[in-house]
Short mmCIF file of N, CA and C in Angstrom, two decimals:
data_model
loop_
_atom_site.label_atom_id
_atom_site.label_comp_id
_atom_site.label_asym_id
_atom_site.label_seq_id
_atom_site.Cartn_x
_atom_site.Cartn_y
_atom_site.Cartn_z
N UNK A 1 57.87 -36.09 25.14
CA UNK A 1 58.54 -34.89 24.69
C UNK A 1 57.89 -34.41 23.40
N UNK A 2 58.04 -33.00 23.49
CA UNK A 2 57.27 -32.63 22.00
C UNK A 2 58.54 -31.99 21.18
N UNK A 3 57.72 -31.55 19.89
CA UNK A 3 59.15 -31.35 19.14
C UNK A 3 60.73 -30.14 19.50
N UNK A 4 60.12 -29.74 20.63
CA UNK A 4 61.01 -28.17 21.05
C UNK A 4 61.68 -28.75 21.76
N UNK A 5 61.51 -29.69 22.77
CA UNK A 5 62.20 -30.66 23.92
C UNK A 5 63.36 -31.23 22.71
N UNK A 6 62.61 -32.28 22.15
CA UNK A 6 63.88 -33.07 21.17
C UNK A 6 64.94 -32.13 20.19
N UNK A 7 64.16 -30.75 20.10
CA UNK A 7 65.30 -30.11 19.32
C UNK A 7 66.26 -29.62 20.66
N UNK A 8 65.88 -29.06 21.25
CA UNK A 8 66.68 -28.89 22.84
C UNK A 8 67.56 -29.90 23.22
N UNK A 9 67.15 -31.02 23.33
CA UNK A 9 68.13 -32.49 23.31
C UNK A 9 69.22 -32.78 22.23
N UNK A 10 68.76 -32.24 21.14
CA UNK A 10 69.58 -32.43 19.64
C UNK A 10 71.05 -31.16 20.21
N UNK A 11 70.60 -30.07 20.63
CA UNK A 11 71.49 -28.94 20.79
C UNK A 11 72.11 -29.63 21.88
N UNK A 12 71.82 -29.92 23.47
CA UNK A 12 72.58 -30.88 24.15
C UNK A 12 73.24 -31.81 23.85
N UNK A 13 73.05 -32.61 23.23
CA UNK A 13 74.10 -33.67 22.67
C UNK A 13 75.11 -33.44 21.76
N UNK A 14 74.86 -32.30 20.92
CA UNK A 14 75.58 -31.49 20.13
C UNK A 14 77.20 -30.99 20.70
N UNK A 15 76.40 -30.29 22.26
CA UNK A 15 77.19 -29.42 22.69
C UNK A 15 77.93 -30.28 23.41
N UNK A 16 77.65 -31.44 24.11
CA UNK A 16 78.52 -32.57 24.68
C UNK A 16 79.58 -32.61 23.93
N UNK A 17 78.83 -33.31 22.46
CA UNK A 17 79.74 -34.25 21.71
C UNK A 17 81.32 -33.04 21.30
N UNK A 18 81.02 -31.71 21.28
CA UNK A 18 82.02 -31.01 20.75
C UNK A 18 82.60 -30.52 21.88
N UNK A 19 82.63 -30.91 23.25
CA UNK A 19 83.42 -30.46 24.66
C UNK A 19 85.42 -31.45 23.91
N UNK A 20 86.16 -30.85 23.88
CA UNK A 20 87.14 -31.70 23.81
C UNK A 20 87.49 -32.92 24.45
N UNK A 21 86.98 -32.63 25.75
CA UNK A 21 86.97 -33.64 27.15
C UNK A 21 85.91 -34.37 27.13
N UNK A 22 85.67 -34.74 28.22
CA UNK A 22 84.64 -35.81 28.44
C UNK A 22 84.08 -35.05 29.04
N UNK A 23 82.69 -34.84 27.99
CA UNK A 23 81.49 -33.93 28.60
C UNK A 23 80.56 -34.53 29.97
N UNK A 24 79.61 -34.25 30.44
CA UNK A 24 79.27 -34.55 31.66
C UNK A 24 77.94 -36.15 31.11
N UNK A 25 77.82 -36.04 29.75
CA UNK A 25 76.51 -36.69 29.29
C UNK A 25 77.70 -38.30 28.95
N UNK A 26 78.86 -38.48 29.04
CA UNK A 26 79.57 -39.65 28.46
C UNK A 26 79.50 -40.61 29.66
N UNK A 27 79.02 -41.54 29.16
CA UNK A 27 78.89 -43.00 30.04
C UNK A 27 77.06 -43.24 30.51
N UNK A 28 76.53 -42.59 29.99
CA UNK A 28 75.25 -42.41 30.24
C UNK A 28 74.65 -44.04 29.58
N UNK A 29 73.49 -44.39 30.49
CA UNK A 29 72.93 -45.68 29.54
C UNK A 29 71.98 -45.31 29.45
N UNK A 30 71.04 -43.82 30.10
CA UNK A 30 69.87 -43.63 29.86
C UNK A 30 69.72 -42.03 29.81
N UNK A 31 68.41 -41.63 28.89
CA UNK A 31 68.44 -40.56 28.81
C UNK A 31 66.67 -40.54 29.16
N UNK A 32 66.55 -39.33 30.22
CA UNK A 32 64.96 -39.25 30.33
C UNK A 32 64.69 -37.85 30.30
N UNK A 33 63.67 -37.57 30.32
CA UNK A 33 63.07 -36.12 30.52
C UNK A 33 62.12 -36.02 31.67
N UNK A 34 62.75 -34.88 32.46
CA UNK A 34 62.30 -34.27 33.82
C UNK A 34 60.73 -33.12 33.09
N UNK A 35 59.90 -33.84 33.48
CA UNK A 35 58.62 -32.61 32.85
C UNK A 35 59.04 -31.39 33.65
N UNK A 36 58.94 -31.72 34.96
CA UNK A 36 58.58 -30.86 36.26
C UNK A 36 60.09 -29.68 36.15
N UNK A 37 60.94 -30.56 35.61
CA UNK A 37 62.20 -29.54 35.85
C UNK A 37 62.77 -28.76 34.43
N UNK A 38 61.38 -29.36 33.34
CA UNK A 38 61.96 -29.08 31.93
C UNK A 38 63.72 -29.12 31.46
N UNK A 39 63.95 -30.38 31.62
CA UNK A 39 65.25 -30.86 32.15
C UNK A 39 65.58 -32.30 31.41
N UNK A 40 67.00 -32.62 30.90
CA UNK A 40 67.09 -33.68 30.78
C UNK A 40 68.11 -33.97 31.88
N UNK A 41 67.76 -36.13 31.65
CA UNK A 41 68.57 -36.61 32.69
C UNK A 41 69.08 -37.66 32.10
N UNK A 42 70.73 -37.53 32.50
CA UNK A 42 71.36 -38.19 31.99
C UNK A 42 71.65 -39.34 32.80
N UNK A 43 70.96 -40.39 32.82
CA UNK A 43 71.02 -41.61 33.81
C UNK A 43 72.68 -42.66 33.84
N UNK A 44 73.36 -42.66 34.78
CA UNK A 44 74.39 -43.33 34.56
C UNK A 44 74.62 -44.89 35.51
N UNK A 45 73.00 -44.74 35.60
CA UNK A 45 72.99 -46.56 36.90
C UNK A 45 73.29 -47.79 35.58
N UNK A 46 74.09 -48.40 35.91
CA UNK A 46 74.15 -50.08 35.06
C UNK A 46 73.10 -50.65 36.00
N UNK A 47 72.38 -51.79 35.02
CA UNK A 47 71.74 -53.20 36.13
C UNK A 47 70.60 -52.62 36.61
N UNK A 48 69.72 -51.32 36.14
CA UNK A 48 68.51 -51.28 36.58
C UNK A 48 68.73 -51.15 38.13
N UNK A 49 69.66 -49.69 38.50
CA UNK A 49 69.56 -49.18 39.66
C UNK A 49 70.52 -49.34 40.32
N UNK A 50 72.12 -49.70 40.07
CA UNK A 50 73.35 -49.77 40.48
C UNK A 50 73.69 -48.74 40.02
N UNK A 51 74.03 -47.84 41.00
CA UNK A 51 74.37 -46.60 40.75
C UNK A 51 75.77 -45.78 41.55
N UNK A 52 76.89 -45.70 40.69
CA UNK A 52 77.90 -45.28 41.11
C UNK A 52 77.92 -43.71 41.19
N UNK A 53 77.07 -42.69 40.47
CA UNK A 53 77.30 -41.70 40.04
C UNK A 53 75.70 -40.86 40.12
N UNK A 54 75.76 -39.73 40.38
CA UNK A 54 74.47 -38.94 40.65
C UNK A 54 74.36 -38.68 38.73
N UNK A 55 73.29 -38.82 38.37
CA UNK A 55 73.10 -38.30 36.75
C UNK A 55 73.06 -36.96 36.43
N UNK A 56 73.67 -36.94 35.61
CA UNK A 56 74.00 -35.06 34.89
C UNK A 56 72.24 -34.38 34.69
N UNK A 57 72.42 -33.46 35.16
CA UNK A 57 70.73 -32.96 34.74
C UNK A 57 71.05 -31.56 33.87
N UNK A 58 70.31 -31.36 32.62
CA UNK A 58 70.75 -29.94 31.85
C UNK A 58 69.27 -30.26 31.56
N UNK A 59 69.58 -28.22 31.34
CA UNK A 59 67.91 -27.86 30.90
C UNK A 59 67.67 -27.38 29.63
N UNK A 60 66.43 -27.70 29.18
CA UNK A 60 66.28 -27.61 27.61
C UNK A 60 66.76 -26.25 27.49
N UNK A 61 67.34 -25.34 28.08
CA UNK A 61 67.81 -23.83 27.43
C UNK A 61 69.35 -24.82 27.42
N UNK A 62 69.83 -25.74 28.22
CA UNK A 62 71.51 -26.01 27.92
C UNK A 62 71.82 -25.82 29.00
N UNK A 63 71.51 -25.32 30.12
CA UNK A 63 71.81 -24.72 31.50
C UNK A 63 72.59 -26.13 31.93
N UNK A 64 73.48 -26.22 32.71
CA UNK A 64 74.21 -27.44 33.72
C UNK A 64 73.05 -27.36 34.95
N UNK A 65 72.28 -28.28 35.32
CA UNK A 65 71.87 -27.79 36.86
C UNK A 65 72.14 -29.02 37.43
N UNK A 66 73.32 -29.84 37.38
CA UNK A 66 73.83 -31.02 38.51
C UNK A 66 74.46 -31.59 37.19
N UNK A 67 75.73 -31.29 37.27
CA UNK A 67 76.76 -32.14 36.51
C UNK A 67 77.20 -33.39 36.74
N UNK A 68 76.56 -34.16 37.65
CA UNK A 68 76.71 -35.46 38.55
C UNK A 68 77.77 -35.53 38.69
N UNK A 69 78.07 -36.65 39.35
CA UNK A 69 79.14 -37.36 39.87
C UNK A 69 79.08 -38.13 40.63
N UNK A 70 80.72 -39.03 41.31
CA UNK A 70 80.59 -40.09 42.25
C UNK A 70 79.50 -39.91 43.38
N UNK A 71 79.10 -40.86 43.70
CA UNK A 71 78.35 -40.89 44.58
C UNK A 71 78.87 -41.85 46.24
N UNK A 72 80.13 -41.86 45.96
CA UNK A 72 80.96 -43.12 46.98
C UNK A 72 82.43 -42.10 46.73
N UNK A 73 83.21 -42.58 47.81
CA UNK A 73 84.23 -41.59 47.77
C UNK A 73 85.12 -40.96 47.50
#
């Protein structure tokens, strides 16, 4: 990531942390960056790939583009 990405990430986490609720980025153990989708991803697998939940994806403008969720029923 270069410095426009991490300020983009700084404004995302920002905007999480001040949702009253439980924003879509809480419970996350990993955070990566999508080059291809100029996108972060909010990884929510425990154990290196146990994965209950699809990961939140937002784009460095802030956009929601997959708010994740359960992935089981």
């Amino acid at each position: 990531m270069g410095h426009e990405e991490i300020e983009a990430l700084i404004k995302v986490l920002q905007a999480e942390k001040a949702k009253p609720s439980a924003g879509i980025a809480l419970g996350t153990w990993a955070i990566k960056f999508d080059k291809k989708r100029a996108a972060f991803v909010f990884d929510k697998c425990e154990n290196e790939g146990y994965c209950e939940e699809r990961p939140a994806v937002i784009a460095v403008s802030g956009e929601i583009i997959d708010a994740g969720g359960p992935l089981f029923g």
